[in-house]
PDB file of C-alpha atoms and ligand atoms in Angstrom:
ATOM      1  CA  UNK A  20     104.042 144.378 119.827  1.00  0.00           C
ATOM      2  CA  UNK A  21     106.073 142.534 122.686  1.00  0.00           C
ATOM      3  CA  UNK A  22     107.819 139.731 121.720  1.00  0.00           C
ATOM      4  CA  UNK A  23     106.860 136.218 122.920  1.00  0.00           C
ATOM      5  CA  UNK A  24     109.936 135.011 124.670  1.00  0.00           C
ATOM      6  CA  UNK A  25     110.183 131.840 122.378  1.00  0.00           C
ATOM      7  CA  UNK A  26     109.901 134.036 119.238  1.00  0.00           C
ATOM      8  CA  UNK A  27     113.485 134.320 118.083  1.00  0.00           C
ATOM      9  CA  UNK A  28     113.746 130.385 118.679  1.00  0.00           C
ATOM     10  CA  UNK A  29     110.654 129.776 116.403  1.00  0.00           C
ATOM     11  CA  UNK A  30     112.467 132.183 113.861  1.00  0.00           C
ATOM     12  CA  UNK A  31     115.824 130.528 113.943  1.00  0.00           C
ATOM     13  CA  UNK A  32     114.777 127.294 114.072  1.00  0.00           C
ATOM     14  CA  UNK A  33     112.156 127.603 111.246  1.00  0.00           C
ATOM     15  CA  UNK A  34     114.573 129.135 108.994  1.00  0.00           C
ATOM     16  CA  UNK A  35     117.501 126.332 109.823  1.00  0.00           C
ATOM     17  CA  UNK A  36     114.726 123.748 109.196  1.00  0.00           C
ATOM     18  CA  UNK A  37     113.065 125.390 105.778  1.00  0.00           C
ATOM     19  CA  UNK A  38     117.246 125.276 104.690  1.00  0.00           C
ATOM     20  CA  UNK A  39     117.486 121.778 105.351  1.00  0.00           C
ATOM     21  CA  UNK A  40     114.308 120.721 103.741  1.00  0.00           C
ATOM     22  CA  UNK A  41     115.074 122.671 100.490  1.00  0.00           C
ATOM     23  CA  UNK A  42     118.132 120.890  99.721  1.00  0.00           C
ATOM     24  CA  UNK A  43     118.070 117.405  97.606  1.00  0.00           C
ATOM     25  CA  UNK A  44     118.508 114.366  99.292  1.00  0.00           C
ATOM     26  CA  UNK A  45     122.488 114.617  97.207  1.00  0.00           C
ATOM     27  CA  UNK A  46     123.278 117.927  99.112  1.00  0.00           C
ATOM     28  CA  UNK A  47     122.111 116.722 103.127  1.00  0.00           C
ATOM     29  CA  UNK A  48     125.249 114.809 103.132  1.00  0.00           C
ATOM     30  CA  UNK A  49     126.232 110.818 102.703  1.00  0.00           C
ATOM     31  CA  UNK A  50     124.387 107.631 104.536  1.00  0.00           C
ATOM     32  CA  UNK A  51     121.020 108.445 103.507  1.00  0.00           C
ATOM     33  CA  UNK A  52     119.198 105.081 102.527  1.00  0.00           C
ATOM     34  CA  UNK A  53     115.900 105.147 100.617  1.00  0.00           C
ATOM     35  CA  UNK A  54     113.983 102.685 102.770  1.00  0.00           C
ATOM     36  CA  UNK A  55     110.350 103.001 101.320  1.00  0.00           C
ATOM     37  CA  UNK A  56     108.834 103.722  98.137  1.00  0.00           C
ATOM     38  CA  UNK A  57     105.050 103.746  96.957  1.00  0.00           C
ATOM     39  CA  UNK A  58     104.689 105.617  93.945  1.00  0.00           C
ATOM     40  CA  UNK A  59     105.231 109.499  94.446  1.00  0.00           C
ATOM     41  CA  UNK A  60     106.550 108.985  98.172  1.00  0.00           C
ATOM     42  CA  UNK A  61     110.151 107.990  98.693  1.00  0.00           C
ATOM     43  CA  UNK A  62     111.762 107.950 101.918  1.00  0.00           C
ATOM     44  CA  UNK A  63     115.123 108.041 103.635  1.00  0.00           C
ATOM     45  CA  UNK A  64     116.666 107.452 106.598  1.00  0.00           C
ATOM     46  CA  UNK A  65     120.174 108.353 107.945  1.00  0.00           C
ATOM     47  CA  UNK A  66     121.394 105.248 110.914  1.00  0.00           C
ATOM     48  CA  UNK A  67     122.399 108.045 113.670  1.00  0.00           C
ATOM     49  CA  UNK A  68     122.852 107.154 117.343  1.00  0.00           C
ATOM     50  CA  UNK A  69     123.019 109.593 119.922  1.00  0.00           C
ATOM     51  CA  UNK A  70     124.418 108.264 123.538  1.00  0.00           C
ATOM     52  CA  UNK A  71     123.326 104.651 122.322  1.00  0.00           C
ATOM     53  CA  UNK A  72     120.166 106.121 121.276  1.00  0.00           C
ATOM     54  CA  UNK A  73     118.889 105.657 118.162  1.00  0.00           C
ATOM     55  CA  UNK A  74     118.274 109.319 116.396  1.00  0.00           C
ATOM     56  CA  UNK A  75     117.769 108.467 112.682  1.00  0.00           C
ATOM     57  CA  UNK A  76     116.785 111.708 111.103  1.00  0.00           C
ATOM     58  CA  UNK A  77     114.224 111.010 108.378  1.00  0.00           C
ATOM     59  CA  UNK A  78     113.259 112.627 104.743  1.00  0.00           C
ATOM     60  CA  UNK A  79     110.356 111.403 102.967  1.00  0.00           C
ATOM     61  CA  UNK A  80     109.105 113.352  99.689  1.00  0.00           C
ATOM     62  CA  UNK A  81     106.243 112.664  97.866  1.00  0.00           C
ATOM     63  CA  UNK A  82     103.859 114.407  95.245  1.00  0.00           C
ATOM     64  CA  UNK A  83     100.110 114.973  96.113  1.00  0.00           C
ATOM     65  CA  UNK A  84      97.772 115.582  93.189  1.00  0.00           C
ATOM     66  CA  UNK A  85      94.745 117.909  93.821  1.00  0.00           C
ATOM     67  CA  UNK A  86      95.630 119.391  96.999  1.00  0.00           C
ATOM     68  CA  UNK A  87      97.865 123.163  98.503  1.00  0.00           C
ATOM     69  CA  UNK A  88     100.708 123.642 100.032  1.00  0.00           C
ATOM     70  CA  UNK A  89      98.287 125.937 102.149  1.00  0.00           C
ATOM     71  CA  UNK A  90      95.691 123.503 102.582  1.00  0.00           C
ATOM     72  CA  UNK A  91      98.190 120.600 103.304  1.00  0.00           C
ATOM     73  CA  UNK A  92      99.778 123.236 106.282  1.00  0.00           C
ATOM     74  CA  UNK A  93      96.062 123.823 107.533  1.00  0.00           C
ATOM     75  CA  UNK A  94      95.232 120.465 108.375  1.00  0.00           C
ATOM     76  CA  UNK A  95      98.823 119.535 109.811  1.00  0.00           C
ATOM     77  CA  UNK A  96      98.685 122.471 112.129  1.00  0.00           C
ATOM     78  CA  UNK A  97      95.741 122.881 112.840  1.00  0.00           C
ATOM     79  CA  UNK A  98      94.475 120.582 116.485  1.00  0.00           C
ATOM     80  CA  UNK A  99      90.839 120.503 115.414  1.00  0.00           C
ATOM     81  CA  UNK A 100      91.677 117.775 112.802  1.00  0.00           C
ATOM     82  CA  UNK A 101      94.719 115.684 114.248  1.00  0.00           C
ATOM     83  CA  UNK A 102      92.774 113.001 115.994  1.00  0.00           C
ATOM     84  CA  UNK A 103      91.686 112.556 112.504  1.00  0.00           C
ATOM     85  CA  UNK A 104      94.365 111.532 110.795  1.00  0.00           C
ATOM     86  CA  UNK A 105      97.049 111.184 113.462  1.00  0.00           C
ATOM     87  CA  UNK A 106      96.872 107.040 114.107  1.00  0.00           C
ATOM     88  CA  UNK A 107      99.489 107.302 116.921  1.00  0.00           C
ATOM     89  CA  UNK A 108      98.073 109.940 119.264  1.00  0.00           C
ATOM     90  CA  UNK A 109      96.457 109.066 122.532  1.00  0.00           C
ATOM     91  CA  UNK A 110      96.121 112.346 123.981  1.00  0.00           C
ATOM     92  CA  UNK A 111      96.881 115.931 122.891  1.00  0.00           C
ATOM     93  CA  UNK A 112      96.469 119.182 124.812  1.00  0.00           C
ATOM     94  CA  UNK A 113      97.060 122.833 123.767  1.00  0.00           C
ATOM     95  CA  UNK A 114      99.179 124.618 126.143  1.00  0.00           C
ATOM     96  CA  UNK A 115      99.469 127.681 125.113  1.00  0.00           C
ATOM     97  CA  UNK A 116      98.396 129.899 121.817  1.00  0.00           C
ATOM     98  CA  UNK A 117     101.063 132.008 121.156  1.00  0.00           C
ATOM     99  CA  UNK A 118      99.675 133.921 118.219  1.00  0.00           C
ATOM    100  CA  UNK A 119      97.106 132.023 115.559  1.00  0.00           C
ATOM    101  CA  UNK A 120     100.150 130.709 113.431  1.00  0.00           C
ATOM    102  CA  UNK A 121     102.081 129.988 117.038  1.00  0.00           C
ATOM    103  CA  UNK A 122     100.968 126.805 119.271  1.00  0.00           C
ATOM    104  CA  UNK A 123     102.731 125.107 122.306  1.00  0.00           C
ATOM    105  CA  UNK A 124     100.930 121.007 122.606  1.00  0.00           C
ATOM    106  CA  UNK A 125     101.603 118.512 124.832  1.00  0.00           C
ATOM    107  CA  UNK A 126     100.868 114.685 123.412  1.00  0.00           C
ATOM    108  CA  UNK A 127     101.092 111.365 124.429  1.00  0.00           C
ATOM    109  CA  UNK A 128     101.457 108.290 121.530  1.00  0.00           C
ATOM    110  CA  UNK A 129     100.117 104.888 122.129  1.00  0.00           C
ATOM    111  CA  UNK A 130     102.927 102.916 123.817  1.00  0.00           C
ATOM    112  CA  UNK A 131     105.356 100.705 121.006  1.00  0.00           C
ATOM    113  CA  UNK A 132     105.528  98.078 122.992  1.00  0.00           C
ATOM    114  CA  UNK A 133     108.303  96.836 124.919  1.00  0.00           C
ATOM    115  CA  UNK A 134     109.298 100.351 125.082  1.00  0.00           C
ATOM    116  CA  UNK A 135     107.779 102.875 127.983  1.00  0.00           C
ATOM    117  CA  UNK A 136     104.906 105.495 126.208  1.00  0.00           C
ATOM    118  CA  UNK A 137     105.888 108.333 125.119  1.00  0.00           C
ATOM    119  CA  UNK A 138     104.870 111.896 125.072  1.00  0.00           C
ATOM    120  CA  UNK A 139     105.992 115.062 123.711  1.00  0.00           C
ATOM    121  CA  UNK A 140     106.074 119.140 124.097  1.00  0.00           C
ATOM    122  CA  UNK A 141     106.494 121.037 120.941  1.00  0.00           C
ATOM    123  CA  UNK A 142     106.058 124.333 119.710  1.00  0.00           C
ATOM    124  CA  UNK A 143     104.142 124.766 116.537  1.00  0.00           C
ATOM    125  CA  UNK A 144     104.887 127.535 113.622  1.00  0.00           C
ATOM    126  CA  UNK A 145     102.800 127.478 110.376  1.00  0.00           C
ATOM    127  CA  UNK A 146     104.191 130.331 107.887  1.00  0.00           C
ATOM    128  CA  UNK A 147     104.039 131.275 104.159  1.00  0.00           C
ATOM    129  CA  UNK A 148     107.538 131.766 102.706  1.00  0.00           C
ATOM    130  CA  UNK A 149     108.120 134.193  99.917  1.00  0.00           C
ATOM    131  CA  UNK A 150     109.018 132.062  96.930  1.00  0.00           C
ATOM    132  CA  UNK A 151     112.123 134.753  95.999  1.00  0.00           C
ATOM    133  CA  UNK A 152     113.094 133.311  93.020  1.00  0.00           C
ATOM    134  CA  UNK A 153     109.979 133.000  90.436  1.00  0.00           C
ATOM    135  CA  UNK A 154     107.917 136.376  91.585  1.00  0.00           C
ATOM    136  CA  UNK A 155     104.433 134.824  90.144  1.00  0.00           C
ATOM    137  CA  UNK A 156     105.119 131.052  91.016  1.00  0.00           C
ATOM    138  CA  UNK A 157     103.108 130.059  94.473  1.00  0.00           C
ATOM    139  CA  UNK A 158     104.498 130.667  97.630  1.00  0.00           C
ATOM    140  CA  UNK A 159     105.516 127.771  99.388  1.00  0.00           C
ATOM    141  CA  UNK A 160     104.177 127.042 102.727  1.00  0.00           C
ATOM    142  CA  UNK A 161     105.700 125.077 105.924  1.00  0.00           C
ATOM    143  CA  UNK A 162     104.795 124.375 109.619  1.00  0.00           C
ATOM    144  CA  UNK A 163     107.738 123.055 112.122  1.00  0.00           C
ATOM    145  CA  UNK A 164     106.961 121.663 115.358  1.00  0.00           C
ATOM    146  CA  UNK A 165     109.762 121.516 117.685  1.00  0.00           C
ATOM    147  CA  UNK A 166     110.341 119.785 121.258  1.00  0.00           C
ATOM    148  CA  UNK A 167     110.338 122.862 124.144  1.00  0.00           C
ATOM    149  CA  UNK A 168     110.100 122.642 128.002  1.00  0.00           C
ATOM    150  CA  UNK A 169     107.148 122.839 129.949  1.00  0.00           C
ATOM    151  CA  UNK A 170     107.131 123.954 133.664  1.00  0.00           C
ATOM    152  CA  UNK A 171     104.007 122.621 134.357  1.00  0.00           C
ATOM    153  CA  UNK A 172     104.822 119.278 132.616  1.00  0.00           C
ATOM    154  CA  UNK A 173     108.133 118.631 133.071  1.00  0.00           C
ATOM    155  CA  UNK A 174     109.859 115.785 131.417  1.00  0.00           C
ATOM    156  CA  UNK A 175     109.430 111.566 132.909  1.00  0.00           C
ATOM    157  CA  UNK A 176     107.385 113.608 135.832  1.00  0.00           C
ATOM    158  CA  UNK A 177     104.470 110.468 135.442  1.00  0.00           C
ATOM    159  CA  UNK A 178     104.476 107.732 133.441  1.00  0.00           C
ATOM    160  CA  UNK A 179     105.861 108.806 130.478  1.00  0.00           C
ATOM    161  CA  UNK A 180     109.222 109.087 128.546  1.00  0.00           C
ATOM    162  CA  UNK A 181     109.670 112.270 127.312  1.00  0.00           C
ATOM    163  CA  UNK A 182     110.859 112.493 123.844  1.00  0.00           C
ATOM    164  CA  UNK A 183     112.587 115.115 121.564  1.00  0.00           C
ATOM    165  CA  UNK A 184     111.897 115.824 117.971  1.00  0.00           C
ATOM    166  CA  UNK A 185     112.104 118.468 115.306  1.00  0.00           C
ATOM    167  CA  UNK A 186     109.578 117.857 112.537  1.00  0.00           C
ATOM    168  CA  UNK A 187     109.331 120.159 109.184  1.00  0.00           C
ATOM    169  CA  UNK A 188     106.680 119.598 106.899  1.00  0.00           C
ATOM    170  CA  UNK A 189     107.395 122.344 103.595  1.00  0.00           C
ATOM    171  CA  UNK A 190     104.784 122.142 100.857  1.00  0.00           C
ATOM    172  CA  UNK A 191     105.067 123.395  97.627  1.00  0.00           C
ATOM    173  CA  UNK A 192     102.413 123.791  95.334  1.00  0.00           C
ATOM    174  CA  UNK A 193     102.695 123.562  91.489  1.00  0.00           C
ATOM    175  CA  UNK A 194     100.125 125.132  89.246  1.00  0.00           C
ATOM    176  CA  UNK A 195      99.657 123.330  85.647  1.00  0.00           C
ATOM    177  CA  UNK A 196      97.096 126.024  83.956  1.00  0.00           C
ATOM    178  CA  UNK A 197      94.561 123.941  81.305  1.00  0.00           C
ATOM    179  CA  UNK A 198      95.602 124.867  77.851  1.00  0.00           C
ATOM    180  CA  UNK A 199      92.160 126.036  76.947  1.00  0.00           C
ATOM    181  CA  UNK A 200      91.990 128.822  79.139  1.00  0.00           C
ATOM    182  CA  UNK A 201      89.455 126.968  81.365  1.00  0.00           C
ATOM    183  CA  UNK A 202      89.297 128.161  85.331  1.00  0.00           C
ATOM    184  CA  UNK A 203      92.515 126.590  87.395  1.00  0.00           C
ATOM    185  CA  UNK A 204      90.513 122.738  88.945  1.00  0.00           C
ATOM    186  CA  UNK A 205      92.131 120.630  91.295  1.00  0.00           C
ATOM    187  CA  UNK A 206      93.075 118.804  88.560  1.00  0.00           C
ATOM    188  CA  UNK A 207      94.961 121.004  87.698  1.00  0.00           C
ATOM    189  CA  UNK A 208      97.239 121.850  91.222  1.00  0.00           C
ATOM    190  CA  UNK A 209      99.327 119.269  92.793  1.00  0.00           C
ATOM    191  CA  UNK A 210     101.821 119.697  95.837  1.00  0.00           C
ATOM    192  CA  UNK A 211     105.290 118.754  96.865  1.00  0.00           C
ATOM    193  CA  UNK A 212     105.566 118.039 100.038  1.00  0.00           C
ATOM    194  CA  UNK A 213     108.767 117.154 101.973  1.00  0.00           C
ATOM    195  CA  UNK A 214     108.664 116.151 105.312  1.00  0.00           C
ATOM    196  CA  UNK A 215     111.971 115.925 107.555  1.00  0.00           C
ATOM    197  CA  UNK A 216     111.811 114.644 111.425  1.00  0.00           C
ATOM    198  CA  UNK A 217     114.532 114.069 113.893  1.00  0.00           C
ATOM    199  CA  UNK A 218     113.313 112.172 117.517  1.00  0.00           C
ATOM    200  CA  UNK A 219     115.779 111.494 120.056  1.00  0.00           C
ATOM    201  CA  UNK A 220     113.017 108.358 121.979  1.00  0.00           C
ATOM    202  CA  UNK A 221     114.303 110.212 125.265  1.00  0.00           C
ATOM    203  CA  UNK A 222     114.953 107.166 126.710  1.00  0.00           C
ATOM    204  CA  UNK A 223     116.095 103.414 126.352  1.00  0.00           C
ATOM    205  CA  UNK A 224     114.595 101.779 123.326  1.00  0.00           C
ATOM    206  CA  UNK A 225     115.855  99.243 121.214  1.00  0.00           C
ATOM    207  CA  UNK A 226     117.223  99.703 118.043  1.00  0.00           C
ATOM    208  CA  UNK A 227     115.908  97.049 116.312  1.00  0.00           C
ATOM    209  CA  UNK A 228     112.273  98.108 117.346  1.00  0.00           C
ATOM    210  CA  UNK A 229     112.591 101.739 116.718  1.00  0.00           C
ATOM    211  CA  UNK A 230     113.663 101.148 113.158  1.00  0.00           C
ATOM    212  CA  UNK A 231     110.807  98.535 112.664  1.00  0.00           C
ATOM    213  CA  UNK A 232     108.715 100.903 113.663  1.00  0.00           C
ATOM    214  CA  UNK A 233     109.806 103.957 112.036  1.00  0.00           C
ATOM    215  CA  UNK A 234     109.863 101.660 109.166  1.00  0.00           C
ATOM    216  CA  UNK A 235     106.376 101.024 109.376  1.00  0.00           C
ATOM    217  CA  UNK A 236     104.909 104.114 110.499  1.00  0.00           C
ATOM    218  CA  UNK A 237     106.363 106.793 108.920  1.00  0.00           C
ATOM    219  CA  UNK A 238     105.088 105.469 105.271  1.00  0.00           C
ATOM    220  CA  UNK A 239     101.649 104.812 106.646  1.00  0.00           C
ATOM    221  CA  UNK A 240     101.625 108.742 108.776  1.00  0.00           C
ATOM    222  CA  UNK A 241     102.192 110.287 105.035  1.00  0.00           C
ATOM    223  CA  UNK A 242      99.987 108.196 102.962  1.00  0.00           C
ATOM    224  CA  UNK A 243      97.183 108.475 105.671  1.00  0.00           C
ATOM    225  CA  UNK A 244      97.663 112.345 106.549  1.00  0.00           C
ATOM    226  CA  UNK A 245      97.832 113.227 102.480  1.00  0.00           C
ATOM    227  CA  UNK A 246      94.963 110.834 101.330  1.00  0.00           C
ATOM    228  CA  UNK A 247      93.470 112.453 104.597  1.00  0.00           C
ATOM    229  CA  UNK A 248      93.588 116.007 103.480  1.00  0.00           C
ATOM    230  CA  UNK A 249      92.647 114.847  99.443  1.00  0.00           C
ATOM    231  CA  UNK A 250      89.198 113.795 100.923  1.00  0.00           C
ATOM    232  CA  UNK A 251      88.819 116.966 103.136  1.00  0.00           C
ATOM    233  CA  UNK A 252      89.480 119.624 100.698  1.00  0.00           C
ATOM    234  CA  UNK A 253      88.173 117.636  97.522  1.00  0.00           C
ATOM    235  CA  UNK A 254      84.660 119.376  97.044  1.00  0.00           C
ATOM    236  CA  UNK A 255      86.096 122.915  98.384  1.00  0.00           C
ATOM    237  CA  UNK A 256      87.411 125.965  96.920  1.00  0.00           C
ATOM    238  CA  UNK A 257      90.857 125.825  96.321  1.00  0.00           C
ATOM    239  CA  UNK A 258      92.629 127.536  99.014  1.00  0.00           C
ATOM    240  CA  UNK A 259      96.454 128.847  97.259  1.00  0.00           C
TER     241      UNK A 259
HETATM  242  C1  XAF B 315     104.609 108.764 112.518  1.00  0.00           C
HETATM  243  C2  XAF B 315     105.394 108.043 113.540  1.00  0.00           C
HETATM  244  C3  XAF B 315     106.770 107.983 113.396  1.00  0.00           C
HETATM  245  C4  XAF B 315     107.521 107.371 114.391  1.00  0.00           C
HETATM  246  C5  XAF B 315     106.885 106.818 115.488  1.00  0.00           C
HETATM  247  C6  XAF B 315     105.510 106.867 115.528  1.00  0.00           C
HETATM  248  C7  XAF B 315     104.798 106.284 116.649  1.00  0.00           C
HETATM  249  N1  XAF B 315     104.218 105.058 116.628  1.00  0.00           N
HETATM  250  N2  XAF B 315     103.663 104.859 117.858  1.00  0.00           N
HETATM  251  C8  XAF B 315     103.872 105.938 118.654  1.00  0.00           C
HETATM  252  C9  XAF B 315     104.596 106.851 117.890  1.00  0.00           C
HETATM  253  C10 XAF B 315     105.022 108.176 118.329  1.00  0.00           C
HETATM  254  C11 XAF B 315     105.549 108.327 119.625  1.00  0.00           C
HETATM  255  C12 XAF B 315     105.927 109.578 120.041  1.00  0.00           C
HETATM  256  C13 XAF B 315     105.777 110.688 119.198  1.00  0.00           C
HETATM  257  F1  XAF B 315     106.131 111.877 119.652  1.00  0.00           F
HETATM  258  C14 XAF B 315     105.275 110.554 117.918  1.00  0.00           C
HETATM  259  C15 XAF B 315     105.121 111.729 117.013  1.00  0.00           C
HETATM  260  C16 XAF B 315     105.188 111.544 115.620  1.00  0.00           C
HETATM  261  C17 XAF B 315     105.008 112.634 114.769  1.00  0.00           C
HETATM  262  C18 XAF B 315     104.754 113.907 115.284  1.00  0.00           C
HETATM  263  S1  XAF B 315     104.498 115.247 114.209  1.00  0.00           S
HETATM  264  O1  XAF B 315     104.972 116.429 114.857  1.00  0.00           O
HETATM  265  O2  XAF B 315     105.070 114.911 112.928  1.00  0.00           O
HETATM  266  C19 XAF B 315     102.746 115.428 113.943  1.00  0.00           C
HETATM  267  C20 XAF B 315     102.011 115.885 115.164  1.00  0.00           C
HETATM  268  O3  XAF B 315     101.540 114.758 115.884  1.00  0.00           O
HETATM  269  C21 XAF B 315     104.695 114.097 116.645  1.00  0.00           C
HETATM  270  C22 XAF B 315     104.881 113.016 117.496  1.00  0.00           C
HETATM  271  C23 XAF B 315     104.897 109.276 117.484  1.00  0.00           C
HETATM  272  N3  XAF B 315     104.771 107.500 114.592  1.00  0.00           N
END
């Protein structure tokens, strides 16, 4: 089959950002700060500026009970479901379907006030990896959504600021089989999930708010998106 033009990015990209999000929090280098903590999430924060602009590339890991790495991808992918669980989003629009695990979107967030709003083109990958290692442990699964041009929407062409991120959500799901021999529950499956996100704002913001913000939403995205797909998938089959 032909090749989509942005296919070898998607590869590359994915397989840089799957690298990344394997390694412990120890191995991605000094100045990460643990900055929130609720039970199984934790998450860090690097202080990065780029051309005065703060870039603080984020890890937050945290330990769903009852829910797939598969299941967790589904709903983070997939657009039918984002306005459900995505706070922040004031408009989204498919560009393009690449293929049905490839997506290009265009979004625009509700404005953080003083700052200008901001929107966003990104590509979309969802993919099973092979889990190499353990041949009958589950696979893991991850979707990265990455900033990419747009001719027809080119960057601060209305209103908004255009903004830059790389996001990796990789799930992991761990099975703990019932001694008795019973059938596999959803009490008995829980997923790690580690989510990593760079975002340049694009444009002047200030430091102080970004952080608070970033600060505030980031903890509330993964609690809400997780507790989210818990009540979605709770009375369905388990999908590994
Ligand atoms: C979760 C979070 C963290 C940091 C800032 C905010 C936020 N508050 N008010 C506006 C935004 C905002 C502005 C622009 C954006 F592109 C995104 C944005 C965030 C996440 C993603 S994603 O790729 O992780 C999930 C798809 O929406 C995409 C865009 C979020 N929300």
């Amino acid at each position: 089959a032909v090749q989509h033009p942005l296919w070898p990015e998607v590869d590359r990209v994915v397989k840089q950002q799957v690298t990344m999000a394997k390694m412990g929090i120890g191995e991605c280098g000094t100045g990460w700060q643990l900055f929130a903590e609720d039970g199984e999430m934790k998450m860090y924060r690097r202080e990065e500026e780029v051309d005065g602009m703060v870039v603080d590339p984020l890890k937050a890991v945290h330990v769903v009970k009852g829910i797939t790495g598969h299941e967790v991808c589904n709903y983070f992918f997939n657009p039918k479901y984002r306005y459900d669980w995505e706070t922040t989003l004031e408009h989204m629009t498919v560009l393009e379907t690449i293929s049905d695990d490839t997506m290009v979107f265009l979004q625009t967030h509700k404005r953080i006030w003083p700052a200008s709003q901001r929107d966003v083109v990104f590509w979309s990958h969802m993919r099973k990896l092979p889990n190499g290692q353990d041949r009958d442990g589950p696979d893991m699964w991850t979707v990265v959504n990455n900033s990419t041009e747009s001719s027809e929407h080119p960057a601060n062409a209305g209103k908004c600021v255009r903004i830059y991120l790389t996001v990796c959500l990789l799930c992991q799901t761990r099975v703990h089989p019932p001694k008795d021999g019973t059938p596999i529950s959803r009490d008995n499956v829980s997923c790690k999930i580690t989510y990593c996100s760079v975002v340049n704002p694009g444009g002047w913001a200030p430091a102080s708010v970004l952080r608070a913000v970033y600060k505030r939403e980031y903890p509330k995205f993964l609690k809400r998106f997780t507790a989210y797909v818990v009540n979605q998938t709770k009375n369905q089959p388990i999908l590994f």
